[in-house]
Amino acid sequence: MGWTKARAKTGGVLLCGLLALASCGDPDAEQAPEPRDPVLEQALNNQLMADPDLVNQNEANAALTIRTGHSLPPLARHPEAIQAARDEARRLLGGSDRIDELPEPLEGEELGELAWLTAGSALALQGAQDSCLDTLDYTAKWAAPVSRAVGLYPDGHVVEAAGSDAGSCKLRAVRYRTPVGLEDVLAFHYAWLRPGDNDVTVTKHGSEYSLEAATNDAKVTVQIRNRADGLTEAWVLERGA
């Protein structure tokens, strides 16, 4: 029994000695840790961007920033809201008789994901020059309906807006989403682009569609697709003629 106690005591002394030596061998062991960078500290302690109501805080890669102090309201998807948007679309077009039957669409290649990533990539695929793309201004003002081309479906939520009037560059790109079905959105844009008997080309790209028309001073392309979440998404792209 005495030998066991002595052995345990000796082991404890050796362990303490080793810990003391380890501490003495490390010149920084007793130094206080350096303070963290305050920006890094805030980033580490900030809330995760998993809550949709918090996404307005995370604008690291935002193309369109609207300083509202709170997140944008969610899209109303109930049947009454969808019907109200349809009724408003007919009113904007001057009545249901203005919504013409769509022509048989041409068959085209799939647009590809690049056509939906940013305003710059969408406009580049439409032939916009790099020198003009470099002058794009990403602000909400470009979503204002100041031209015939930018006629967004009623109650559509703008996701991204960009444009440029620098020098000879005349560009505008607006992407929006709506709970109204693709067929209604397609018919609305087709009717919107037809005043003055403008020729409007309708092309089917797999499950997506595009409309192309030329107004007096611009070439317009509208791309429309169904999203996996059930919303309809559209790009309205305008380039100087």
PDB file of C-alpha atoms in Angstrom:
ATOM      1  CA  MET A   1       0.000   0.000   0.000  1.00  0.00           C
ATOM      2  CA  GLY A   2       2.808   2.458   0.932  1.00  0.00           C
ATOM      3  CA  TRP A   3       4.660   1.672  -2.278  1.00  0.00           C
ATOM      4  CA  THR A   4       1.563   2.455  -4.345  1.00  0.00           C
ATOM      5  CA  LYS A   5       1.086   5.827  -2.669  1.00  0.00           C
ATOM      6  CA  ALA A   6       4.748   6.688  -3.129  1.00  0.00           C
ATOM      7  CA  ARG A   7       4.560   5.762  -6.805  1.00  0.00           C
ATOM      8  CA  ALA A   8       1.494   7.910  -7.345  1.00  0.00           C
ATOM      9  CA  LYS A   9       3.138  10.822  -5.562  1.00  0.00           C
ATOM     10  CA  THR A  10       6.298  10.448  -7.640  1.00  0.00           C
ATOM     11  CA  GLY A  11       4.259  10.332 -10.865  1.00  0.00           C
ATOM     12  CA  GLY A  12       2.431  13.487  -9.869  1.00  0.00           C
ATOM     13  CA  VAL A  13       5.668  15.305  -9.210  1.00  0.00           C
ATOM     14  CA  LEU A  14       7.111  14.204 -12.543  1.00  0.00           C
ATOM     15  CA  LEU A  15       3.965  15.337 -14.395  1.00  0.00           C
ATOM     16  CA  CYS A  16       4.043  18.740 -12.732  1.00  0.00           C
ATOM     17  CA  GLY A  17       7.715  19.049 -13.553  1.00  0.00           C
ATOM     18  CA  LEU A  18       7.139  18.250 -17.197  1.00  0.00           C
ATOM     19  CA  LEU A  19       4.321  20.799 -17.420  1.00  0.00           C
ATOM     20  CA  ALA A  20       6.520  23.410 -15.793  1.00  0.00           C
ATOM     21  CA  LEU A  21       9.351  22.695 -18.209  1.00  0.00           C
ATOM     22  CA  ALA A  22       6.993  22.894 -21.171  1.00  0.00           C
ATOM     23  CA  SER A  23       5.755  26.257 -19.940  1.00  0.00           C
ATOM     24  CA  CYS A  24       9.243  27.549 -19.382  1.00  0.00           C
ATOM     25  CA  GLY A  25      10.406  26.394 -22.803  1.00  0.00           C
ATOM     26  CA  ASP A  26       7.720  28.465 -24.585  1.00  0.00           C
ATOM     27  CA  PRO A  27       8.578  32.166 -24.372  1.00  0.00           C
ATOM     28  CA  ASP A  28       5.032  33.126 -25.486  1.00  0.00           C
ATOM     29  CA  ALA A  29       3.188  30.816 -23.100  1.00  0.00           C
ATOM     30  CA  GLU A  30       2.461  33.522 -20.547  1.00  0.00           C
ATOM     31  CA  GLN A  31       1.824  36.297 -23.053  1.00  0.00           C
ATOM     32  CA  ALA A  32      -1.754  37.483 -23.571  1.00  0.00           C
ATOM     33  CA  PRO A  33      -3.200  36.676 -27.013  1.00  0.00           C
ATOM     34  CA  GLU A  34      -3.109  39.513 -29.512  1.00  0.00           C
ATOM     35  CA  PRO A  35      -6.459  41.295 -29.977  1.00  0.00           C
ATOM     36  CA  ARG A  36      -8.449  40.338 -33.100  1.00  0.00           C
ATOM     37  CA  ASP A  37      -9.009  42.697 -35.937  1.00  0.00           C
ATOM     38  CA  PRO A  38     -12.372  44.399 -35.166  1.00  0.00           C
ATOM     39  CA  VAL A  39     -13.662  43.795 -38.710  1.00  0.00           C
ATOM     40  CA  LEU A  40     -12.792  40.105 -38.474  1.00  0.00           C
ATOM     41  CA  GLU A  41     -14.361  39.952 -35.014  1.00  0.00           C
ATOM     42  CA  GLN A  42     -17.611  41.401 -36.350  1.00  0.00           C
ATOM     43  CA  ALA A  43     -17.660  39.005 -39.306  1.00  0.00           C
ATOM     44  CA  LEU A  44     -17.106  35.979 -37.064  1.00  0.00           C
ATOM     45  CA  ASN A  45     -19.798  37.035 -34.602  1.00  0.00           C
ATOM     46  CA  ASN A  46     -22.360  38.179 -37.170  1.00  0.00           C
ATOM     47  CA  GLN A  47     -25.523  36.164 -37.790  1.00  0.00           C
ATOM     48  CA  LEU A  48     -25.407  33.527 -40.491  1.00  0.00           C
ATOM     49  CA  MET A  49     -27.132  34.523 -43.733  1.00  0.00           C
ATOM     50  CA  ALA A  50     -29.493  31.550 -43.629  1.00  0.00           C
ATOM     51  CA  ASP A  51     -32.535  33.590 -42.667  1.00  0.00           C
ATOM     52  CA  PRO A  52     -34.125  35.261 -45.742  1.00  0.00           C
ATOM     53  CA  ASP A  53     -34.947  38.268 -43.558  1.00  0.00           C
ATOM     54  CA  LEU A  54     -31.204  38.828 -42.980  1.00  0.00           C
ATOM     55  CA  VAL A  55     -29.940  38.653 -46.542  1.00  0.00           C
ATOM     56  CA  ASN A  56     -30.006  42.413 -46.886  1.00  0.00           C
ATOM     57  CA  GLN A  57     -27.013  42.467 -44.508  1.00  0.00           C
ATOM     58  CA  ASN A  58     -24.868  40.363 -46.843  1.00  0.00           C
ATOM     59  CA  GLU A  59     -23.978  42.487 -49.876  1.00  0.00           C
ATOM     60  CA  ALA A  60     -20.493  41.169 -50.587  1.00  0.00           C
ATOM     61  CA  ASN A  61     -21.414  40.226 -54.158  1.00  0.00           C
ATOM     62  CA  ALA A  62     -24.490  42.368 -54.553  1.00  0.00           C
ATOM     63  CA  ALA A  63     -25.013  43.953 -57.936  1.00  0.00           C
ATOM     64  CA  LEU A  64     -28.006  45.988 -56.815  1.00  0.00           C
ATOM     65  CA  THR A  65     -28.061  47.616 -53.391  1.00  0.00           C
ATOM     66  CA  ILE A  66     -31.135  49.380 -52.086  1.00  0.00           C
ATOM     67  CA  ARG A  67     -30.640  51.005 -48.688  1.00  0.00           C
ATOM     68  CA  THR A  68     -34.021  50.440 -47.073  1.00  0.00           C
ATOM     69  CA  GLY A  69     -32.903  49.470 -43.572  1.00  0.00           C
ATOM     70  CA  HIS A  70     -34.887  46.239 -43.847  1.00  0.00           C
ATOM     71  CA  SER A  71     -35.364  43.350 -46.232  1.00  0.00           C
ATOM     72  CA  LEU A  72     -37.719  43.628 -49.184  1.00  0.00           C
ATOM     73  CA  PRO A  73     -41.154  42.078 -48.623  1.00  0.00           C
ATOM     74  CA  PRO A  74     -41.660  38.575 -49.999  1.00  0.00           C
ATOM     75  CA  LEU A  75     -43.605  38.047 -53.197  1.00  0.00           C
ATOM     76  CA  ALA A  76     -47.316  37.529 -52.649  1.00  0.00           C
ATOM     77  CA  ARG A  77     -48.123  34.181 -54.266  1.00  0.00           C
ATOM     78  CA  HIS A  78     -51.750  33.744 -53.281  1.00  0.00           C
ATOM     79  CA  PRO A  79     -54.330  33.485 -56.108  1.00  0.00           C
ATOM     80  CA  GLU A  80     -55.848  36.902 -55.399  1.00  0.00           C
ATOM     81  CA  ALA A  81     -52.479  38.658 -55.791  1.00  0.00           C
ATOM     82  CA  ILE A  82     -51.723  36.784 -59.019  1.00  0.00           C
ATOM     83  CA  GLN A  83     -55.119  37.661 -60.472  1.00  0.00           C
ATOM     84  CA  ALA A  84     -54.682  41.307 -59.470  1.00  0.00           C
ATOM     85  CA  ALA A  85     -51.356  41.402 -61.321  1.00  0.00           C
ATOM     86  CA  ARG A  86     -52.985  39.876 -64.418  1.00  0.00           C
ATOM     87  CA  ASP A  87     -55.776  42.445 -64.327  1.00  0.00           C
ATOM     88  CA  GLU A  88     -53.251  45.273 -64.022  1.00  0.00           C
ATOM     89  CA  ALA A  89     -51.274  43.875 -66.966  1.00  0.00           C
ATOM     90  CA  ARG A  90     -54.399  43.971 -69.140  1.00  0.00           C
ATOM     91  CA  ARG A  91     -55.135  47.512 -68.005  1.00  0.00           C
ATOM     92  CA  LEU A  92     -51.612  48.667 -68.893  1.00  0.00           C
ATOM     93  CA  LEU A  93     -52.002  47.169 -72.349  1.00  0.00           C
ATOM     94  CA  GLY A  94     -55.344  48.897 -72.927  1.00  0.00           C
ATOM     95  CA  GLY A  95     -57.603  45.883 -72.507  1.00  0.00           C
ATOM     96  CA  SER A  96     -57.570  42.145 -73.112  1.00  0.00           C
ATOM     97  CA  ASP A  97     -57.954  42.646 -76.864  1.00  0.00           C
ATOM     98  CA  ARG A  98     -54.400  44.041 -76.958  1.00  0.00           C
ATOM     99  CA  ILE A  99     -52.919  40.685 -75.850  1.00  0.00           C
ATOM    100  CA  ASP A 100     -52.458  39.040 -79.215  1.00  0.00           C
ATOM    101  CA  GLU A 101     -52.027  35.346 -79.782  1.00  0.00           C
ATOM    102  CA  LEU A 102     -48.351  34.480 -79.859  1.00  0.00           C
ATOM    103  CA  PRO A 103     -46.864  33.340 -83.168  1.00  0.00           C
ATOM    104  CA  GLU A 104     -45.281  29.926 -83.515  1.00  0.00           C
ATOM    105  CA  PRO A 105     -41.869  30.312 -81.861  1.00  0.00           C
ATOM    106  CA  LEU A 106     -38.625  29.617 -83.631  1.00  0.00           C
ATOM    107  CA  GLU A 107     -36.385  26.897 -82.229  1.00  0.00           C
ATOM    108  CA  GLY A 108     -33.108  28.095 -80.733  1.00  0.00           C
ATOM    109  CA  GLU A 109     -30.234  26.818 -78.620  1.00  0.00           C
ATOM    110  CA  GLU A 110     -30.565  26.797 -74.849  1.00  0.00           C
ATOM    111  CA  LEU A 111     -29.636  30.119 -73.321  1.00  0.00           C
ATOM    112  CA  GLY A 112     -27.375  28.612 -70.665  1.00  0.00           C
ATOM    113  CA  GLU A 113     -26.777  29.769 -67.103  1.00  0.00           C
ATOM    114  CA  LEU A 114     -24.389  32.539 -68.185  1.00  0.00           C
ATOM    115  CA  ALA A 115     -27.374  34.365 -69.645  1.00  0.00           C
ATOM    116  CA  TRP A 116     -28.863  34.647 -66.141  1.00  0.00           C
ATOM    117  CA  LEU A 117     -25.868  35.379 -63.914  1.00  0.00           C
ATOM    118  CA  THR A 118     -25.427  39.160 -64.119  1.00  0.00           C
ATOM    119  CA  ALA A 119     -26.516  42.113 -66.194  1.00  0.00           C
ATOM    120  CA  GLY A 120     -23.049  42.239 -67.722  1.00  0.00           C
ATOM    121  CA  SER A 121     -23.058  38.605 -68.822  1.00  0.00           C
ATOM    122  CA  ALA A 122     -26.603  38.841 -70.200  1.00  0.00           C
ATOM    123  CA  LEU A 123     -25.787  41.986 -72.195  1.00  0.00           C
ATOM    124  CA  ALA A 124     -22.482  40.524 -73.415  1.00  0.00           C
ATOM    125  CA  LEU A 125     -24.345  37.589 -74.945  1.00  0.00           C
ATOM    126  CA  GLN A 126     -26.516  40.123 -76.779  1.00  0.00           C
ATOM    127  CA  GLY A 127     -23.460  41.711 -78.377  1.00  0.00           C
ATOM    128  CA  ALA A 128     -22.750  44.634 -76.055  1.00  0.00           C
ATOM    129  CA  GLN A 129     -19.165  45.896 -76.360  1.00  0.00           C
ATOM    130  CA  ASP A 130     -16.691  45.338 -73.540  1.00  0.00           C
ATOM    131  CA  SER A 131     -15.885  49.049 -73.376  1.00  0.00           C
ATOM    132  CA  CYS A 132     -19.554  49.772 -72.673  1.00  0.00           C
ATOM    133  CA  LEU A 133     -19.936  46.915 -70.227  1.00  0.00           C
ATOM    134  CA  ASP A 134     -17.109  48.447 -68.188  1.00  0.00           C
ATOM    135  CA  THR A 135     -19.240  51.559 -67.681  1.00  0.00           C
ATOM    136  CA  LEU A 136     -22.312  49.749 -66.311  1.00  0.00           C
ATOM    137  CA  ASP A 137     -23.878  51.434 -63.311  1.00  0.00           C
ATOM    138  CA  TYR A 138     -25.642  48.986 -60.977  1.00  0.00           C
ATOM    139  CA  THR A 139     -28.411  51.020 -59.333  1.00  0.00           C
ATOM    140  CA  ALA A 140     -32.176  50.759 -58.990  1.00  0.00           C
ATOM    141  CA  LYS A 141     -32.779  53.844 -61.136  1.00  0.00           C
ATOM    142  CA  TRP A 142     -32.373  51.745 -64.290  1.00  0.00           C
ATOM    143  CA  ALA A 143     -35.536  49.805 -63.414  1.00  0.00           C
ATOM    144  CA  ALA A 144     -37.662  52.956 -63.804  1.00  0.00           C
ATOM    145  CA  PRO A 145     -40.020  52.739 -66.819  1.00  0.00           C
ATOM    146  CA  VAL A 146     -38.456  55.611 -68.762  1.00  0.00           C
ATOM    147  CA  SER A 147     -38.398  53.795 -72.092  1.00  0.00           C
ATOM    148  CA  ARG A 148     -40.762  51.671 -74.105  1.00  0.00           C
ATOM    149  CA  ALA A 149     -38.585  48.614 -73.618  1.00  0.00           C
ATOM    150  CA  VAL A 150     -38.671  48.584 -69.833  1.00  0.00           C
ATOM    151  CA  GLY A 151     -42.217  47.499 -69.188  1.00  0.00           C
ATOM    152  CA  LEU A 152     -42.052  45.085 -66.268  1.00  0.00           C
ATOM    153  CA  TYR A 153     -44.932  42.822 -65.383  1.00  0.00           C
ATOM    154  CA  PRO A 154     -47.049  44.437 -62.642  1.00  0.00           C
ATOM    155  CA  ASP A 155     -45.867  43.731 -59.081  1.00  0.00           C
ATOM    156  CA  GLY A 156     -42.717  42.049 -60.387  1.00  0.00           C
ATOM    157  CA  HIS A 157     -39.841  42.239 -57.905  1.00  0.00           C
ATOM    158  CA  VAL A 158     -36.649  43.684 -59.363  1.00  0.00           C
ATOM    159  CA  VAL A 159     -33.610  41.531 -58.550  1.00  0.00           C
ATOM    160  CA  GLU A 160     -30.966  43.442 -60.486  1.00  0.00           C
ATOM    161  CA  ALA A 161     -30.821  46.626 -62.537  1.00  0.00           C
ATOM    162  CA  ALA A 162     -27.937  48.163 -64.440  1.00  0.00           C
ATOM    163  CA  GLY A 163     -27.358  50.532 -67.303  1.00  0.00           C
ATOM    164  CA  SER A 164     -25.088  53.042 -68.961  1.00  0.00           C
ATOM    165  CA  ASP A 165     -25.431  56.265 -70.928  1.00  0.00           C
ATOM    166  CA  ALA A 166     -21.685  56.919 -70.986  1.00  0.00           C
ATOM    167  CA  GLY A 167     -20.618  58.360 -74.338  1.00  0.00           C
ATOM    168  CA  SER A 168     -22.146  56.342 -77.140  1.00  0.00           C
ATOM    169  CA  CYS A 169     -23.057  53.473 -74.790  1.00  0.00           C
ATOM    170  CA  LYS A 170     -26.795  52.981 -74.408  1.00  0.00           C
ATOM    171  CA  LEU A 171     -27.425  49.920 -72.261  1.00  0.00           C
ATOM    172  CA  ARG A 172     -30.081  48.840 -69.810  1.00  0.00           C
ATOM    173  CA  ALA A 173     -30.725  45.521 -68.097  1.00  0.00           C
ATOM    174  CA  VAL A 174     -33.449  44.730 -65.579  1.00  0.00           C
ATOM    175  CA  ARG A 175     -34.091  41.312 -64.060  1.00  0.00           C
ATOM    176  CA  TYR A 176     -37.290  40.684 -62.130  1.00  0.00           C
ATOM    177  CA  ARG A 177     -39.378  37.816 -60.741  1.00  0.00           C
ATOM    178  CA  THR A 178     -43.112  37.280 -60.479  1.00  0.00           C
ATOM    179  CA  PRO A 179     -45.451  34.500 -59.296  1.00  0.00           C
ATOM    180  CA  VAL A 180     -47.500  34.909 -62.500  1.00  0.00           C
ATOM    181  CA  GLY A 181     -47.030  32.055 -64.973  1.00  0.00           C
ATOM    182  CA  LEU A 182     -44.541  32.126 -67.832  1.00  0.00           C
ATOM    183  CA  GLU A 183     -47.242  32.154 -70.518  1.00  0.00           C
ATOM    184  CA  ASP A 184     -48.834  35.325 -69.136  1.00  0.00           C
ATOM    185  CA  VAL A 185     -45.481  37.078 -68.786  1.00  0.00           C
ATOM    186  CA  LEU A 186     -44.508  36.084 -72.319  1.00  0.00           C
ATOM    187  CA  ALA A 187     -47.805  37.358 -73.739  1.00  0.00           C
ATOM    188  CA  PHE A 188     -47.463  40.644 -71.826  1.00  0.00           C
ATOM    189  CA  HIS A 189     -43.994  41.422 -73.168  1.00  0.00           C
ATOM    190  CA  TYR A 190     -44.993  40.404 -76.679  1.00  0.00           C
ATOM    191  CA  ALA A 191     -47.917  42.837 -76.625  1.00  0.00           C
ATOM    192  CA  TRP A 192     -45.822  45.531 -74.943  1.00  0.00           C
ATOM    193  CA  LEU A 193     -43.233  45.457 -77.729  1.00  0.00           C
ATOM    194  CA  ARG A 194     -45.694  45.500 -80.634  1.00  0.00           C
ATOM    195  CA  PRO A 195     -46.897  49.157 -80.832  1.00  0.00           C
ATOM    196  CA  GLY A 196     -46.315  50.621 -84.286  1.00  0.00           C
ATOM    197  CA  ASP A 197     -46.398  47.108 -85.737  1.00  0.00           C
ATOM    198  CA  ASN A 198     -42.863  46.374 -84.559  1.00  0.00           C
ATOM    199  CA  ASP A 199     -41.697  42.955 -85.607  1.00  0.00           C
ATOM    200  CA  VAL A 200     -41.233  40.757 -82.547  1.00  0.00           C
ATOM    201  CA  THR A 201     -39.376  37.470 -82.908  1.00  0.00           C
ATOM    202  CA  VAL A 202     -40.295  34.738 -80.447  1.00  0.00           C
ATOM    203  CA  THR A 203     -37.759  31.951 -79.919  1.00  0.00           C
ATOM    204  CA  LYS A 204     -38.020  28.840 -77.757  1.00  0.00           C
ATOM    205  CA  HIS A 205     -34.772  27.756 -76.107  1.00  0.00           C
ATOM    206  CA  GLY A 206     -35.627  24.399 -74.564  1.00  0.00           C
ATOM    207  CA  SER A 207     -37.866  25.364 -71.635  1.00  0.00           C
ATOM    208  CA  GLU A 208     -36.998  29.080 -71.885  1.00  0.00           C
ATOM    209  CA  TYR A 209     -38.135  31.817 -74.264  1.00  0.00           C
ATOM    210  CA  SER A 210     -36.790  35.032 -75.718  1.00  0.00           C
ATOM    211  CA  LEU A 211     -38.396  37.957 -77.511  1.00  0.00           C
ATOM    212  CA  GLU A 212     -36.466  40.267 -79.809  1.00  0.00           C
ATOM    213  CA  ALA A 213     -37.654  43.548 -81.260  1.00  0.00           C
ATOM    214  CA  ALA A 214     -36.276  46.810 -82.622  1.00  0.00           C
ATOM    215  CA  THR A 215     -37.832  50.117 -81.601  1.00  0.00           C
ATOM    216  CA  ASN A 216     -36.953  53.523 -83.052  1.00  0.00           C
ATOM    217  CA  ASP A 217     -33.801  53.890 -80.981  1.00  0.00           C
ATOM    218  CA  ALA A 218     -33.065  50.531 -79.367  1.00  0.00           C
ATOM    219  CA  LYS A 219     -32.825  46.801 -79.800  1.00  0.00           C
ATOM    220  CA  VAL A 220     -34.664  44.904 -77.113  1.00  0.00           C
ATOM    221  CA  THR A 221     -34.378  41.329 -75.890  1.00  0.00           C
ATOM    222  CA  VAL A 222     -36.578  39.793 -73.212  1.00  0.00           C
ATOM    223  CA  GLN A 223     -35.559  36.431 -71.757  1.00  0.00           C
ATOM    224  CA  ILE A 224     -38.104  34.471 -69.710  1.00  0.00           C
ATOM    225  CA  ARG A 225     -37.818  31.227 -67.785  1.00  0.00           C
ATOM    226  CA  ASN A 226     -39.420  29.197 -65.002  1.00  0.00           C
ATOM    227  CA  ARG A 227     -37.435  28.929 -61.779  1.00  0.00           C
ATOM    228  CA  ALA A 228     -37.243  25.828 -59.599  1.00  0.00           C
ATOM    229  CA  ASP A 229     -39.101  27.688 -56.818  1.00  0.00           C
ATOM    230  CA  GLY A 230     -42.152  28.202 -59.038  1.00  0.00           C
ATOM    231  CA  LEU A 231     -41.510  31.865 -59.870  1.00  0.00           C
ATOM    232  CA  THR A 232     -41.161  33.264 -63.379  1.00  0.00           C
ATOM    233  CA  GLU A 233     -37.937  35.174 -64.017  1.00  0.00           C
ATOM    234  CA  ALA A 234     -37.269  37.639 -66.837  1.00  0.00           C
ATOM    235  CA  TRP A 235     -34.443  39.792 -68.142  1.00  0.00           C
ATOM    236  CA  VAL A 236     -35.341  42.950 -70.062  1.00  0.00           C
ATOM    237  CA  LEU A 237     -32.248  43.944 -72.066  1.00  0.00           C
ATOM    238  CA  GLU A 238     -32.003  47.151 -74.090  1.00  0.00           C
ATOM    239  CA  ARG A 239     -29.146  48.218 -76.338  1.00  0.00           C
ATOM    240  CA  GLY A 240     -28.804  51.367 -78.412  1.00  0.00           C
ATOM    241  CA  ALA A 241     -29.655  50.820 -82.066  1.00  0.00           C
TER     242      ALA A 241
END
